[in-house]
mmCIF file of N, CA and C and ligand atoms in Angstrom:
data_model
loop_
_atom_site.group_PDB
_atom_site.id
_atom_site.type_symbol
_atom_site.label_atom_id
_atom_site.label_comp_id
_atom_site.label_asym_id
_atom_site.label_seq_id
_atom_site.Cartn_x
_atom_site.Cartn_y
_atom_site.Cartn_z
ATOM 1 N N UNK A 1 83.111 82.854 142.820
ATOM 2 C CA UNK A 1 82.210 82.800 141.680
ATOM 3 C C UNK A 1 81.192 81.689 141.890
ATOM 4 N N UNK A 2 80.001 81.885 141.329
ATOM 5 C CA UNK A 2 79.184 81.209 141.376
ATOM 6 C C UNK A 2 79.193 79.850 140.646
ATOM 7 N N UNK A 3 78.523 78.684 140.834
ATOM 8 C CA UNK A 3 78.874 77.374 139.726
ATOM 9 C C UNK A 3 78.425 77.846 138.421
ATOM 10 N N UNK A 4 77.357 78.480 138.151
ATOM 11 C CA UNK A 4 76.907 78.984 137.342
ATOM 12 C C UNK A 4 78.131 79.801 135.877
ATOM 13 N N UNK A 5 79.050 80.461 137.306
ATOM 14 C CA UNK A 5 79.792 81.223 136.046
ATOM 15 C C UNK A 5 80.831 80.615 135.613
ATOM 16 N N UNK A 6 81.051 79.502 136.551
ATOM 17 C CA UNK A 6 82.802 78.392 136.205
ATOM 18 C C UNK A 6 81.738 78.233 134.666
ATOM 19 N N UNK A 7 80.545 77.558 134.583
ATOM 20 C CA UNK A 7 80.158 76.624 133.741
ATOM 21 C C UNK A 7 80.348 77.586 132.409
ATOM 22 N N UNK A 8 80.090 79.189 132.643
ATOM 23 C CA UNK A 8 79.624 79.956 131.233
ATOM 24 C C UNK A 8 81.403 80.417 131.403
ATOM 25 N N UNK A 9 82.195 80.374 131.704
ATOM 26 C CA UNK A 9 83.695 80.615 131.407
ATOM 27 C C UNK A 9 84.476 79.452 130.294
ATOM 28 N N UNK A 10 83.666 78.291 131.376
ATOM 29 C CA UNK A 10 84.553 77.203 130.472
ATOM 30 C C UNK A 10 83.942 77.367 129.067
ATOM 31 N N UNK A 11 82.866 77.111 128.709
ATOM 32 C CA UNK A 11 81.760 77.644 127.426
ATOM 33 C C UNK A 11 82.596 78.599 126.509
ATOM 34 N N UNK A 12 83.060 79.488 127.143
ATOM 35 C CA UNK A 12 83.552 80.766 126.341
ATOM 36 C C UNK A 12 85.511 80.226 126.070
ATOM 37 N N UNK A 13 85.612 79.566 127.058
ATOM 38 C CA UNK A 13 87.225 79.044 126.964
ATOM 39 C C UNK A 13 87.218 77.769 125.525
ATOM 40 N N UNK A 14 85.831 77.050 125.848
ATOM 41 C CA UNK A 14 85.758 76.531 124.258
ATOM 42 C C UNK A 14 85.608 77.125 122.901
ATOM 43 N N UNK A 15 84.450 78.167 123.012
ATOM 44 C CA UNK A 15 84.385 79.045 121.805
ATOM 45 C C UNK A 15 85.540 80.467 121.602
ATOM 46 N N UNK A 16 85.914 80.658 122.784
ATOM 47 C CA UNK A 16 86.307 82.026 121.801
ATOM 48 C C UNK A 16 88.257 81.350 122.142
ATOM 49 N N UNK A 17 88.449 80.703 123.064
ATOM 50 C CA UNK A 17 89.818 80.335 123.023
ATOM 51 C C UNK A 17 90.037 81.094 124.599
ATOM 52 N N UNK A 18 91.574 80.446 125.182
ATOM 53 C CA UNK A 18 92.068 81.311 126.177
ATOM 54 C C UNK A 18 92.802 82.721 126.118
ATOM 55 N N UNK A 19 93.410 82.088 124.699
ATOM 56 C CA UNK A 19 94.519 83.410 124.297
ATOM 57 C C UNK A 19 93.083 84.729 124.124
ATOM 58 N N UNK A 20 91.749 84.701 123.257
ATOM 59 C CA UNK A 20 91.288 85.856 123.385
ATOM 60 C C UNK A 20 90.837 86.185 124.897
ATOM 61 N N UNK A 21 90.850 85.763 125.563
ATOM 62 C CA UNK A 21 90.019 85.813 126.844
ATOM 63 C C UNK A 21 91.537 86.721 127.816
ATOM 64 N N UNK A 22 92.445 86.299 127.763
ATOM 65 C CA UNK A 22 93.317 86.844 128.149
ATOM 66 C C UNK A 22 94.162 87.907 127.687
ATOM 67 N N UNK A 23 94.243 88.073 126.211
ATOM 68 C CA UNK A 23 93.930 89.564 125.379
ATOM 69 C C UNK A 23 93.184 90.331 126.343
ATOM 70 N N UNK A 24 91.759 89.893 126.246
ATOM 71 C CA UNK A 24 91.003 90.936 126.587
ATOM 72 C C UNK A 24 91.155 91.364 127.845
ATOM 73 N N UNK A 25 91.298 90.247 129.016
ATOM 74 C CA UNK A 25 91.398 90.687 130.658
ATOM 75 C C UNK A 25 92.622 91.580 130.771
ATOM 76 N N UNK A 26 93.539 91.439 130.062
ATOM 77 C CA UNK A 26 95.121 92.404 129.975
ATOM 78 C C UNK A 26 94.179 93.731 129.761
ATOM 79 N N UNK A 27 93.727 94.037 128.531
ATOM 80 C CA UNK A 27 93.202 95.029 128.033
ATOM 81 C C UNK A 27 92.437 95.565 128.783
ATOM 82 N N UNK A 28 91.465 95.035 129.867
ATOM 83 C CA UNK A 28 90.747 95.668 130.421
ATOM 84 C C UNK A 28 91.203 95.891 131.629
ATOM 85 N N UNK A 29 92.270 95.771 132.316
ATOM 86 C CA UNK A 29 93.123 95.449 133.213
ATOM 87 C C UNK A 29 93.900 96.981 133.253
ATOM 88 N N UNK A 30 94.124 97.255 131.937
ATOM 89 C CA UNK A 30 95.077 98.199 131.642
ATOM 90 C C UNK A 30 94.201 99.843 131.503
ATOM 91 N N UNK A 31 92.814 99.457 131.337
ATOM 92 C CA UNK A 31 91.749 100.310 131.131
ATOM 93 C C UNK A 31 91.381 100.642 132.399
ATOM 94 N N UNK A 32 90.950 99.784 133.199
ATOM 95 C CA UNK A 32 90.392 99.846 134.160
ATOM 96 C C UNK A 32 90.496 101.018 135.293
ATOM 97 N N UNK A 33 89.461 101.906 135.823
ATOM 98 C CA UNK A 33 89.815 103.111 136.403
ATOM 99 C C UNK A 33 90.319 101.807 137.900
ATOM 100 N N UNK A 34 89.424 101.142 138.419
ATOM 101 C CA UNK A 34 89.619 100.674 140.202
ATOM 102 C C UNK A 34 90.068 99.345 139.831
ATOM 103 N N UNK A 35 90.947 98.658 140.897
ATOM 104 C CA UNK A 35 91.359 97.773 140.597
ATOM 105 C C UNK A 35 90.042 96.433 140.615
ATOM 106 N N UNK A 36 90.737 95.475 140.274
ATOM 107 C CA UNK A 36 89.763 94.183 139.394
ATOM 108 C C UNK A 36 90.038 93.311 140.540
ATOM 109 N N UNK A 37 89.026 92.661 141.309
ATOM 110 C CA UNK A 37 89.265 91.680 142.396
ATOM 111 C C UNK A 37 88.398 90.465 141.508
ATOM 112 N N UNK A 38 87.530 90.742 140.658
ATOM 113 C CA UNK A 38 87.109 89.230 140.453
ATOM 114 C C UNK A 38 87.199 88.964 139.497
ATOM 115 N N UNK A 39 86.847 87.597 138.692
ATOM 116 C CA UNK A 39 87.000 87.297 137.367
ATOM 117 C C UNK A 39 85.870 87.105 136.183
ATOM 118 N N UNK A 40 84.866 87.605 137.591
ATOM 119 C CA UNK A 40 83.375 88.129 137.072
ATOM 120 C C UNK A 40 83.123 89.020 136.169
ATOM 121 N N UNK A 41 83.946 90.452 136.648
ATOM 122 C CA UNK A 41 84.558 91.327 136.311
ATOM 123 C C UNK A 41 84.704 91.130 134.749
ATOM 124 N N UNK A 42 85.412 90.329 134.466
ATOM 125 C CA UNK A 42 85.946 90.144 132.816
ATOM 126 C C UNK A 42 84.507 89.281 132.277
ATOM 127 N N UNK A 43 83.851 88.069 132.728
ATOM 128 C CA UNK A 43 82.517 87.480 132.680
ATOM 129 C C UNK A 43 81.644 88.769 132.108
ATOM 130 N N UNK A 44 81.684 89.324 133.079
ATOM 131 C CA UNK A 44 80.252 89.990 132.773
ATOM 132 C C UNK A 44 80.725 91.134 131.984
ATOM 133 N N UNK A 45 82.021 91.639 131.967
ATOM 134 C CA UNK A 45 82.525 93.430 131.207
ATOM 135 C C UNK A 45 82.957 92.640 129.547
ATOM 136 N N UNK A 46 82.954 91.389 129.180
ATOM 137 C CA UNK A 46 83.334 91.016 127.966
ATOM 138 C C UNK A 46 83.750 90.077 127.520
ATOM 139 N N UNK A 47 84.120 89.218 128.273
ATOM 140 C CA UNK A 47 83.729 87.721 127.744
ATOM 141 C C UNK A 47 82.798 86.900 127.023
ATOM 142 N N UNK A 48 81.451 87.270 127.480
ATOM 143 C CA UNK A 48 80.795 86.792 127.009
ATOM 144 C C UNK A 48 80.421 87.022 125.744
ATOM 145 N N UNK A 49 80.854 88.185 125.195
ATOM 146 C CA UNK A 49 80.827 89.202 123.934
ATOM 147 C C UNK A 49 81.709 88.669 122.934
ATOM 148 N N UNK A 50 83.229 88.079 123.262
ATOM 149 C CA UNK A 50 84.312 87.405 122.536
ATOM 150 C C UNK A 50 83.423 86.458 121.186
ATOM 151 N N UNK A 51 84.416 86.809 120.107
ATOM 152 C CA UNK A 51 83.930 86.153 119.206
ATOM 153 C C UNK A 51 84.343 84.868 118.885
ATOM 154 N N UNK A 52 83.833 83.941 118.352
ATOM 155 C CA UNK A 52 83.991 82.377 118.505
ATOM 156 C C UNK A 52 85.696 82.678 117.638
ATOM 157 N N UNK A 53 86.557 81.704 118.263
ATOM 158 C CA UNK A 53 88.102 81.663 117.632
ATOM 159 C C UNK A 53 87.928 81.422 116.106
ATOM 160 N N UNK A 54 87.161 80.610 115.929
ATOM 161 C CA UNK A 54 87.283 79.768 114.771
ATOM 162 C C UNK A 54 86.396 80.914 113.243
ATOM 163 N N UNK A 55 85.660 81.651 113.971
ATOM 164 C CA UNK A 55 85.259 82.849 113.037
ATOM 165 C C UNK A 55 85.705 83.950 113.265
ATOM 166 N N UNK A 56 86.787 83.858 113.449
ATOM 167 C CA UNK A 56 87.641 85.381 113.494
ATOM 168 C C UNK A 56 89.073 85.165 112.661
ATOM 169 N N UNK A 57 88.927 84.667 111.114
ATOM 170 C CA UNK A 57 90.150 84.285 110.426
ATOM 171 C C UNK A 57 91.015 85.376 110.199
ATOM 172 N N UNK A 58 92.446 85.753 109.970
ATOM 173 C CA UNK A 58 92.568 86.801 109.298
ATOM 174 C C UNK A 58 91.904 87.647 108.081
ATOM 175 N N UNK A 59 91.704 88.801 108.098
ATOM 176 C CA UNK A 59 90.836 89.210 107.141
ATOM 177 C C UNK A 59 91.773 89.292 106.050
ATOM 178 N N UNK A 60 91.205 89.039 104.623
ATOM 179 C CA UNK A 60 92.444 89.326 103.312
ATOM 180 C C UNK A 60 92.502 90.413 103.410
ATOM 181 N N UNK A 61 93.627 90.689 102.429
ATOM 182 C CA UNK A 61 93.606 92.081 101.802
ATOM 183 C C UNK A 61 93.011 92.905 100.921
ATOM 184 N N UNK A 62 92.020 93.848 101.486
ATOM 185 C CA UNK A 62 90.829 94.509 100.474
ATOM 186 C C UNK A 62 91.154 94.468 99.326
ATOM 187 N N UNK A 63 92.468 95.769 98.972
ATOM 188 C CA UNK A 63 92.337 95.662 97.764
ATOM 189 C C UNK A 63 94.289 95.691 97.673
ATOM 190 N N UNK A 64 94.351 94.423 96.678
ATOM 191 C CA UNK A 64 95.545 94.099 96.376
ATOM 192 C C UNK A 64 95.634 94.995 94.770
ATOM 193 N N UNK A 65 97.538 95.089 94.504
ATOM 194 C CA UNK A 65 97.606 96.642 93.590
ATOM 195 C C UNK A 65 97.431 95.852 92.423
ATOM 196 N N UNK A 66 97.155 94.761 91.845
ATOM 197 C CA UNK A 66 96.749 94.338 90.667
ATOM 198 C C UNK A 66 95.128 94.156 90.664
ATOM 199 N N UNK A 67 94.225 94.279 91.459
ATOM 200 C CA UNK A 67 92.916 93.959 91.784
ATOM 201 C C UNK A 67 92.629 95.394 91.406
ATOM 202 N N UNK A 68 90.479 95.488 91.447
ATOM 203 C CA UNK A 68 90.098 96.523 91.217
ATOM 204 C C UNK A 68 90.021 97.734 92.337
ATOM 205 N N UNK A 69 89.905 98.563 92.337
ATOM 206 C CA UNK A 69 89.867 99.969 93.934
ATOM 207 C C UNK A 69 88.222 99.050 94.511
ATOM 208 N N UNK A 70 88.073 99.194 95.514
ATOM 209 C CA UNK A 70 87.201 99.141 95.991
ATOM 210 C C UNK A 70 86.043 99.657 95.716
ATOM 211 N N UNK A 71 84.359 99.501 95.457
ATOM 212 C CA UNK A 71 83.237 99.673 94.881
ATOM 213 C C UNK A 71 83.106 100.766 96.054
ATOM 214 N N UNK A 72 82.859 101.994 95.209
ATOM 215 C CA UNK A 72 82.678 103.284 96.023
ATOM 216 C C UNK A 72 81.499 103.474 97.004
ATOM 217 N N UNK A 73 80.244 102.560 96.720
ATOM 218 C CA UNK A 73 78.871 102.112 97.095
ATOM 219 C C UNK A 73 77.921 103.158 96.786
ATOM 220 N N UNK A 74 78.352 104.350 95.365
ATOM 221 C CA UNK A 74 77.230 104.845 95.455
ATOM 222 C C UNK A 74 76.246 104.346 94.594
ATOM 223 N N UNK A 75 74.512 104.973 94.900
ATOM 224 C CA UNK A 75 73.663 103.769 94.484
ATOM 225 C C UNK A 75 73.084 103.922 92.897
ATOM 226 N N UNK A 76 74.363 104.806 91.984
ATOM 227 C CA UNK A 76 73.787 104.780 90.891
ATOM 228 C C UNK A 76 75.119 103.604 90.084
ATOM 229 N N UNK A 77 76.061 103.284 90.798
ATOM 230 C CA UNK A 77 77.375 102.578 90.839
ATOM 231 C C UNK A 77 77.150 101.366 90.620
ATOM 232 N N UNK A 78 77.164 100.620 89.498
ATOM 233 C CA UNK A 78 77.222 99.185 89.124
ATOM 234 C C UNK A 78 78.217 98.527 89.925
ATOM 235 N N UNK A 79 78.348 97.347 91.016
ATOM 236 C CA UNK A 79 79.687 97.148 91.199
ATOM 237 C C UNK A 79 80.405 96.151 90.202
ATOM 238 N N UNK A 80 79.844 95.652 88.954
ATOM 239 C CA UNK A 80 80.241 94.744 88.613
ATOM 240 C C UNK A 80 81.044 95.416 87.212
ATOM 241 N N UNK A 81 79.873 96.734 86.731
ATOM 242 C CA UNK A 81 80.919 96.993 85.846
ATOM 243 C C UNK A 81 81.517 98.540 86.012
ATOM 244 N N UNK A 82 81.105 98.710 86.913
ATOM 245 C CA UNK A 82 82.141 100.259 87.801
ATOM 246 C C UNK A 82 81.521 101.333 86.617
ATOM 247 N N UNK A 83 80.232 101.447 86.341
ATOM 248 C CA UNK A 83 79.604 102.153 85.972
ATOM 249 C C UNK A 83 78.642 102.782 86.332
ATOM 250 N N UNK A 84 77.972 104.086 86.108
ATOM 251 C CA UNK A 84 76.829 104.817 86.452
ATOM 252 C C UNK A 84 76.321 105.212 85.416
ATOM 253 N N UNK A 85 74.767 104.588 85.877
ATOM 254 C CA UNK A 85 73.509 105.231 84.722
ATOM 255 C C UNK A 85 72.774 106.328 85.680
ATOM 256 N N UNK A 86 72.950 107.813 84.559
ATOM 257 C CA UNK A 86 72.211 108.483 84.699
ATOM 258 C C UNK A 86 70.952 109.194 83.859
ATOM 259 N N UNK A 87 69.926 109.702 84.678
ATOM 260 C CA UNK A 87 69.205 109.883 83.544
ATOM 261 C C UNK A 87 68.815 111.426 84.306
ATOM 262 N N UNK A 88 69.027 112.049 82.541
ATOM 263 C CA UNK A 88 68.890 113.350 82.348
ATOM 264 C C UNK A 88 67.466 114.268 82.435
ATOM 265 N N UNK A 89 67.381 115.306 82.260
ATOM 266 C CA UNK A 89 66.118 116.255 82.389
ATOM 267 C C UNK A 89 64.889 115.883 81.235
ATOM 268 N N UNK A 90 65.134 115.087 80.122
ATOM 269 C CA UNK A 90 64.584 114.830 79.238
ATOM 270 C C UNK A 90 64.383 113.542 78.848
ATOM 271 N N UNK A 91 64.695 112.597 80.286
ATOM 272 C CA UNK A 91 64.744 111.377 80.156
ATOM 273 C C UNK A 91 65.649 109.947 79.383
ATOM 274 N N UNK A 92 66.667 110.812 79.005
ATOM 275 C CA UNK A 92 67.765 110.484 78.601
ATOM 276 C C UNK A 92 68.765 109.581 79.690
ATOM 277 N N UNK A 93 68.900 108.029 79.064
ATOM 278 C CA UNK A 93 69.959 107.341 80.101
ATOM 279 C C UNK A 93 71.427 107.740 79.278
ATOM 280 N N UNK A 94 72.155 107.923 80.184
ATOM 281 C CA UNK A 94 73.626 107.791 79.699
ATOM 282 C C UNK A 94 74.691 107.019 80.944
ATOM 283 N N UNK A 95 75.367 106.156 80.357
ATOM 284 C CA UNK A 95 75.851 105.234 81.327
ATOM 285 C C UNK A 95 77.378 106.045 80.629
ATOM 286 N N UNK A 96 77.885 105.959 81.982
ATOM 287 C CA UNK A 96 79.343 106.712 82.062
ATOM 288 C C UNK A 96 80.271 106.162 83.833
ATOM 289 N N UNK A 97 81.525 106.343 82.959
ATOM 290 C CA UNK A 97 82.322 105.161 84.265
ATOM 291 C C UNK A 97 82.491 106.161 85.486
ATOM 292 N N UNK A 98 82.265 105.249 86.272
ATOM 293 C CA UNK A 98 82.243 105.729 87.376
ATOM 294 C C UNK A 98 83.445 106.884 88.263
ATOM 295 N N UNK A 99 83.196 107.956 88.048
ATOM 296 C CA UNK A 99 84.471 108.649 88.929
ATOM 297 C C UNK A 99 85.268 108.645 89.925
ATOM 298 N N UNK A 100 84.651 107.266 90.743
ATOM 299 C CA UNK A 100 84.926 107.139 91.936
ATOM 300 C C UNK A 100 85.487 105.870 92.085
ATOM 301 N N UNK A 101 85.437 105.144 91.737
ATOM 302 C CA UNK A 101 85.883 103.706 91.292
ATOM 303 C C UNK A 101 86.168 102.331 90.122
ATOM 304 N N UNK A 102 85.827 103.171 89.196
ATOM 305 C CA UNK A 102 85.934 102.297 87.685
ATOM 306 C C UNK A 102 88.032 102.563 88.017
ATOM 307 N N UNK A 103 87.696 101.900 87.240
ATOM 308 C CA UNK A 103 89.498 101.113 87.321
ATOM 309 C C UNK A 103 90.266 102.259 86.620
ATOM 310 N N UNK A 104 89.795 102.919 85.223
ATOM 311 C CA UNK A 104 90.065 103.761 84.504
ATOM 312 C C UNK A 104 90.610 104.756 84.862
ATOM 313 N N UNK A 105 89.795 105.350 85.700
ATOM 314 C CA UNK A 105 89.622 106.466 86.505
ATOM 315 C C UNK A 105 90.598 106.643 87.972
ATOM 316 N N UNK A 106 91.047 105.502 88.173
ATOM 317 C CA UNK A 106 91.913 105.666 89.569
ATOM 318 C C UNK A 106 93.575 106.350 89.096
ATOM 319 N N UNK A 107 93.773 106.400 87.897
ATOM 320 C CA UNK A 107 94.830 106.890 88.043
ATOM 321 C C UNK A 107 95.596 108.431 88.744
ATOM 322 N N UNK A 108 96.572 108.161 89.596
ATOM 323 C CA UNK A 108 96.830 109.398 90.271
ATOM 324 C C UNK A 108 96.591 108.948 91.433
ATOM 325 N N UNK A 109 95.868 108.070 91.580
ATOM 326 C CA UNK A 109 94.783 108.359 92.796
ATOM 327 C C UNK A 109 96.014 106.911 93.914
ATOM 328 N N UNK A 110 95.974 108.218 95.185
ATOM 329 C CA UNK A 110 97.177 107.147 96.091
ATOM 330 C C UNK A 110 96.407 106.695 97.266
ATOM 331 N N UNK A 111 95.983 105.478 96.694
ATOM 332 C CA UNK A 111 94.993 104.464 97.076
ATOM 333 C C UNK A 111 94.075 104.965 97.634
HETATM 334 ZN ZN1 LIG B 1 81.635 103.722 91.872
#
């Protein structure tokens, strides 16, 4: 390897950690159609791509069973109060809960 790539390995051994770096070389190791002679190989196929350790926390849990269902995202869908305003042929608003995600409405519904 070049000095060049010791320098952008160690770089990536600070930000993304060893344990992901070695995740990934297993993984690609195990993928791999021809065998892997260098460590360039992992450098240049995805290392450099690894996401910094320290911003990759566990993610919570979307939606916990006392919390609300998840905001369905459609764009007539309030997410705050899980409602939809629609307006009719005669210009008529009528706000009505959402079918898809108002809290009301999830019953039955297996998650
Ligand atoms: Zn909705």
């Amino acid at each position: 390897m070049k000095p060049a790539d010791w320098i952008e390995i160690s770089n990536i051994v600070q930000r993304a950690g060893v344990p992901a770096m070695v995740a990934f070389a297993r993984d690609t190791k195990a993928s791999a159609r021809q065998p892997i002679r260098y460590a360039t190989f992992f450098l240049r196929g995805g290392w450099r791509g690894l996401p910094p350790a320290s911003d990759a926390p566990p993610a919570p849990p979307r939606d916990s069973p006392s919390g609300r269902p998840p905001h369905c995202g459609h764009p007539d869908c309030d997410p705050i109060t899980r409602t939809r305003e629609t307006e009719d042929d005669r210009g008529l608003r009528t706000v009505s809960r959402c079918p898809d995600c108002h809290p009301a409405t999830q019953k039955g519904h297996a998650a």
